[in-house]
Short mmCIF file of C-alpha atoms and ligand atoms in Angstrom, two decimals:
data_model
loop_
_atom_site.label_atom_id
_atom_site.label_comp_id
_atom_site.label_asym_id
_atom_site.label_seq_id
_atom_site.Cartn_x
_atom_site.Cartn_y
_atom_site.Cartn_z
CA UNK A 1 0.00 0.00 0.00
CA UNK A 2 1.71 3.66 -0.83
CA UNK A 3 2.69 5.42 2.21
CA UNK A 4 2.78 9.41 1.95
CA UNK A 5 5.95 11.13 1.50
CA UNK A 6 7.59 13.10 4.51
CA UNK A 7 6.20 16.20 2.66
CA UNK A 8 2.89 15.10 1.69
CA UNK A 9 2.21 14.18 5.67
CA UNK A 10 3.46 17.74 6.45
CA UNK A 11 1.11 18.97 3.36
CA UNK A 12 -1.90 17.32 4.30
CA UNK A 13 -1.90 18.01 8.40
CA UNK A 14 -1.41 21.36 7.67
CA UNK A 15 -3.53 24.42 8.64
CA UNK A 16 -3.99 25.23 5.12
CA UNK A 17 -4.93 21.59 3.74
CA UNK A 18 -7.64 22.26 7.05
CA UNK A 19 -8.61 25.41 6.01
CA UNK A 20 -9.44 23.86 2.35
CA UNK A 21 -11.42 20.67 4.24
CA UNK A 22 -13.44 23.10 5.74
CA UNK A 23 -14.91 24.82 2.07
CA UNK A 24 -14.52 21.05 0.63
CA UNK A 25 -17.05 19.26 3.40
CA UNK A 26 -19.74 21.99 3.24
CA UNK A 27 -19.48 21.61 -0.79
CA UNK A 28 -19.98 18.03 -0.23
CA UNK A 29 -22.80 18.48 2.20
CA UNK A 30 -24.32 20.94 -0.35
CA UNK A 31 -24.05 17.76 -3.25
CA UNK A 32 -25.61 15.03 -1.18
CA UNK A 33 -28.41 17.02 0.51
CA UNK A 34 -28.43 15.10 3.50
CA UNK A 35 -30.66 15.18 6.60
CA UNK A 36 -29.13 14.89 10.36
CA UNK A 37 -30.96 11.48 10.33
CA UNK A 38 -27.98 10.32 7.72
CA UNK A 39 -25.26 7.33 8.25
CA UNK A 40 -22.24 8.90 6.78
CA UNK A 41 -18.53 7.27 6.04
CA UNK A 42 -15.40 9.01 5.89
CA UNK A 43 -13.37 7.14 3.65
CA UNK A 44 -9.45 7.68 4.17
CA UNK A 45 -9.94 10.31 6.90
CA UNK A 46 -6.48 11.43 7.49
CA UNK A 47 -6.23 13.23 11.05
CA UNK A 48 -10.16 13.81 11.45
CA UNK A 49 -10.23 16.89 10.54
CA UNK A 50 -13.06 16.23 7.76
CA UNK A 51 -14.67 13.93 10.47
CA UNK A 52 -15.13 17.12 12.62
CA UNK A 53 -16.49 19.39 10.19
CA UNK A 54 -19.16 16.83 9.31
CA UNK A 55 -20.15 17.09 12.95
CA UNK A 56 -19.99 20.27 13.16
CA UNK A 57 -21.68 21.18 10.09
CA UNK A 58 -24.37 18.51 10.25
CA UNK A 59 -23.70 16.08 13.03
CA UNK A 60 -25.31 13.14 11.66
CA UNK A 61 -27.34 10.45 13.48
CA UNK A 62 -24.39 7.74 12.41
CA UNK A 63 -20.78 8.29 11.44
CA UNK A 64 -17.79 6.23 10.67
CA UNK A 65 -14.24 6.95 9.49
CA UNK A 66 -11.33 5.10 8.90
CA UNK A 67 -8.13 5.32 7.62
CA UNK A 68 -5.16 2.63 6.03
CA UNK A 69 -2.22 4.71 8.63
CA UNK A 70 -2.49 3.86 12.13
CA UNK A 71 -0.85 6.80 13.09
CA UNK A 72 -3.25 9.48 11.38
CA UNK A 73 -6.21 7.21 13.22
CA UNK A 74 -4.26 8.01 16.32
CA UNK A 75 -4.31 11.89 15.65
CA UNK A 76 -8.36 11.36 14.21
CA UNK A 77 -9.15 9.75 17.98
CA UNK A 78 -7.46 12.50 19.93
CA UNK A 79 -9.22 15.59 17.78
CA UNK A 80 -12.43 13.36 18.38
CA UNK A 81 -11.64 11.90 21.71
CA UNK A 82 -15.35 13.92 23.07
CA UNK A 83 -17.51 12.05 20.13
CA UNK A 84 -15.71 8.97 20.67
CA UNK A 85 -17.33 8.40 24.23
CA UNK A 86 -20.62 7.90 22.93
CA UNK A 87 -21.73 5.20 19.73
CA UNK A 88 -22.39 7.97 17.60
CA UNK A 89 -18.50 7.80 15.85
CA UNK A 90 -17.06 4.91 14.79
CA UNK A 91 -13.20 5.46 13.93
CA UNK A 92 -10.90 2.75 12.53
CA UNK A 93 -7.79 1.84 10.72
CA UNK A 94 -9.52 0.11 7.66
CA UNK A 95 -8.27 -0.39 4.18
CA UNK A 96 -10.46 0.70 1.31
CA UNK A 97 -10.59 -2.25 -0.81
CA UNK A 98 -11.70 -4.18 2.22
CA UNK A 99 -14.12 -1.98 4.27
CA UNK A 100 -15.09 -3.31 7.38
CA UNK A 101 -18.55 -2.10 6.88
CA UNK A 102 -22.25 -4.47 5.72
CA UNK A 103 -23.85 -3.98 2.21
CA UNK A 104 -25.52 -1.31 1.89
CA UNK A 105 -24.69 0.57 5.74
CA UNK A 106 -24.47 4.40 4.14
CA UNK A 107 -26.45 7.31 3.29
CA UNK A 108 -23.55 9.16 1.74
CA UNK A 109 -19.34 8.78 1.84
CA UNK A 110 -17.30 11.30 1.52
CA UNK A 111 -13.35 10.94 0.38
CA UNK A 112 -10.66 13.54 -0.18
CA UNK A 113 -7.72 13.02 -1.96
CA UNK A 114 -7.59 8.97 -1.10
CA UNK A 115 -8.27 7.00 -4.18
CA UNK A 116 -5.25 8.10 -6.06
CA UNK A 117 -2.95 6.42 -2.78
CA UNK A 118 -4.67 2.94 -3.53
CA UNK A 119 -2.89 1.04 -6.29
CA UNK A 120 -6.29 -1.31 -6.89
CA UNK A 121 -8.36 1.91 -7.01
CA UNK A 122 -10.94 0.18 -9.11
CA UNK A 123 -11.75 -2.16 -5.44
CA UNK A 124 -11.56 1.03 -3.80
CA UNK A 125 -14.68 1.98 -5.57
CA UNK A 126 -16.25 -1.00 -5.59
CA UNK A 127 -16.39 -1.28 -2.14
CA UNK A 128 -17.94 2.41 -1.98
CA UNK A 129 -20.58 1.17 -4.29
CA UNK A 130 -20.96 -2.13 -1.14
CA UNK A 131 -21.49 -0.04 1.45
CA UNK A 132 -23.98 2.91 -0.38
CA UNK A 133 -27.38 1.93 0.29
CA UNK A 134 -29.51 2.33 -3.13
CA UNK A 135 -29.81 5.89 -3.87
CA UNK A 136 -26.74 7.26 -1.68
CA UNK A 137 -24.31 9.00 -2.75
CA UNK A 138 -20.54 9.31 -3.18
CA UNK A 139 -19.12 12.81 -2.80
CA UNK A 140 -15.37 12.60 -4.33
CA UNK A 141 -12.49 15.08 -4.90
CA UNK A 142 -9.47 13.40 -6.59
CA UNK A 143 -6.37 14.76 -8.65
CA UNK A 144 -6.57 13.55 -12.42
CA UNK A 145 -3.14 11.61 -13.85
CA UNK A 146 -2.43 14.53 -15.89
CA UNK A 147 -2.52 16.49 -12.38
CA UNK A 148 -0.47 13.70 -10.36
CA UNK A 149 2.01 14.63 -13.12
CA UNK A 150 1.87 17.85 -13.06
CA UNK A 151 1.36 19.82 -10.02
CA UNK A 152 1.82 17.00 -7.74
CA UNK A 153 5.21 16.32 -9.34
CA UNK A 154 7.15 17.07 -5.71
CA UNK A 155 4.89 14.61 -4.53
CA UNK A 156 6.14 10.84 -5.51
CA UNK A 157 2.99 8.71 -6.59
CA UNK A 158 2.52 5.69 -7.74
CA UNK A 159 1.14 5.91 -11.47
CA UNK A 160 -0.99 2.42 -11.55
CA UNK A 161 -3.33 4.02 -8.49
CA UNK A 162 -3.68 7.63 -10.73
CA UNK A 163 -6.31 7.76 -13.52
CA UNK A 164 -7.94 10.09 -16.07
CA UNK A 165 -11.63 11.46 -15.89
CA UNK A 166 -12.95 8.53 -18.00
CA UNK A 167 -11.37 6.00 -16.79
CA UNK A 168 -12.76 7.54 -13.16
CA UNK A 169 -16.34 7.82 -14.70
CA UNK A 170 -16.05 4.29 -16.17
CA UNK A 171 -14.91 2.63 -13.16
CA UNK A 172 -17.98 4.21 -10.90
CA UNK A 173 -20.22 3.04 -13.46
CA UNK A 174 -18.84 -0.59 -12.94
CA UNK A 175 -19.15 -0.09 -9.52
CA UNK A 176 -23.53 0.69 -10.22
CA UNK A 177 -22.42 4.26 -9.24
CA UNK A 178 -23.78 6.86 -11.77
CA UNK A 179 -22.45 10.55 -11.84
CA UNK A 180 -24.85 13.32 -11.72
CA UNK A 181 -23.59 16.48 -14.20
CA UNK A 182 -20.22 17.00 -15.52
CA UNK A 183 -17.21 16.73 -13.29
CA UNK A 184 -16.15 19.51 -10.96
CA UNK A 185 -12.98 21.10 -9.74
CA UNK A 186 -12.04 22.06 -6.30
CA UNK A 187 -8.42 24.38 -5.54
CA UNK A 188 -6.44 20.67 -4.93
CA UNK A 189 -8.66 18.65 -7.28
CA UNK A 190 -9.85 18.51 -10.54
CA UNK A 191 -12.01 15.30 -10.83
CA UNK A 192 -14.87 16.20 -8.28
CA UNK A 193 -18.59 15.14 -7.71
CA UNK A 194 -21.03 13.39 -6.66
CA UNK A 195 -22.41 10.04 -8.04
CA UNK A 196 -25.45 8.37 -6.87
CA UNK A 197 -25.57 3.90 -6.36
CA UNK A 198 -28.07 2.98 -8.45
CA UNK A 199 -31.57 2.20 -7.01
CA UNK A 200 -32.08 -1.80 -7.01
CA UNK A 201 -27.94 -2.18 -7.78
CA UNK A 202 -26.75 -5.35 -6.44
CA UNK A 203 -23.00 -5.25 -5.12
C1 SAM B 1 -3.58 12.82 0.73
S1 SAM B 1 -4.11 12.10 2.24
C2 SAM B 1 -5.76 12.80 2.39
C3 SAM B 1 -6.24 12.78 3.81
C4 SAM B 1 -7.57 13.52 4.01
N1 SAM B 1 -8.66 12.82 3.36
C5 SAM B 1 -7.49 14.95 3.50
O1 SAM B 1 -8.32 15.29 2.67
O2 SAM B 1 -6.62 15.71 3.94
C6 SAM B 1 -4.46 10.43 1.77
C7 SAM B 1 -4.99 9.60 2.92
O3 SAM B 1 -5.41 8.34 2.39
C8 SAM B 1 -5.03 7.33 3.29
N2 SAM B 1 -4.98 6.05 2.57
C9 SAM B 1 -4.08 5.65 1.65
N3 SAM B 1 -4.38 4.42 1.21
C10 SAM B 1 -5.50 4.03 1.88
C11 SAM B 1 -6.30 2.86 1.87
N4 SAM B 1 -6.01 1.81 1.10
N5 SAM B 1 -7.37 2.80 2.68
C12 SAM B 1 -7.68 3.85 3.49
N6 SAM B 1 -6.96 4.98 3.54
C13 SAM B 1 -5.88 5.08 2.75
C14 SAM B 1 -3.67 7.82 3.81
O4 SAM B 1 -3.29 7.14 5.00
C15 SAM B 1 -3.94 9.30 3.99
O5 SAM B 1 -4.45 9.60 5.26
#
């Protein structure tokens, strides 16, 4: 599994890369038009910060998170420590091609920047498209290969988990996951959006 460079850690627990999270969660939360009554996963949640501005900005009934690096789920259960005590947050160290989750658990799950770490990406969304109920949705923000190349260049990545728009929109449809409008961009990101599991899809 690709481990983060020294300087993408530093990146990505910075107060800047917090500062974007914050506009990035309430654009997802705008996308998946979700009620507090929601189950929501945070897929590859890094530190927690994302897991505490979904609280804060709509503190859903249910709410897991996990992450492949034991030592960001260490810094995720000290920012959360307070949510932890009651059954309301479930925080793990969990691999994305194997979620720990049932069929079908999830209102909506949100990811940031994850997919393009897991060489067998494709699993990655196939297991999103598991854990959706029919009708959910999957809020994503991902760099593009032409990106990973590009800007990311100080950042080393392996190229077999990076991927271009289509091949992003082809592999959600194989995983019954179907995109609503064209792709977005976000300041980090330029394959963004929301896709919705198809009603009656069986994973
Ligand atoms: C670039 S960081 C993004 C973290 C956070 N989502 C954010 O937006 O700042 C990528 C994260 O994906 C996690 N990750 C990489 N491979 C993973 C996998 N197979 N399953 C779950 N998490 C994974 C890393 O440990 C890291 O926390």
């Amino acid at each position: 599994m690709a481990e983060m460079s020294a300087l993408e850690r530093w990146l990505v627990n910075s107060p800047f890369r917090a500062w974007l999270q914050r506009r990035e969660v309430r654009t997802f939360l705008r996308w998946a038009k979700l009620s507090p009554d929601a189950c929501v996963l945070d897929m590859g949640c890094g530190r927690g910060v994302s897991t505490s501005l979904i609280i804060e900005q709509l503190n859903p009934r249910c709410l897991s998170a996990f992450d492949f690096d034991p030592s960001m789920v260490d810094l995720a259960r000290r920012r959360l420590a307070r949510r932890l005590q009651d059954d309301s947050l479930d925080l793990r160290v969990a691999d994305a091609t194997e979620m720990p989750y049932e069929d079908g658990l999830f209102d909506a799950v949100f990811e940031s920047g994850v997919v393009h770490h897991v060489p067998d990406w494709k699993a990655a969304l196939r297991e999103v498209g598991r854990v959706l109920k029919p009708g959910g949705r999957f809020c994503f923000a991902e760099p593009s290969r032409k990106k990973v190349r590009g800007f990311y260049r100080i950042l080393p990545h392996a190229i077999e988990s990076t991927f271009d728009p289509e091949e992003w929109q082809a592999a959600l449809a194989e995983a019954g996951l179907r995109v609503e409008g064209p792709l977005r961009s976000m300041p980090l990101w330029d394959i963004c959006g929301v896709a919705t599991k198809n009603a009656g899809e069986r994973s």
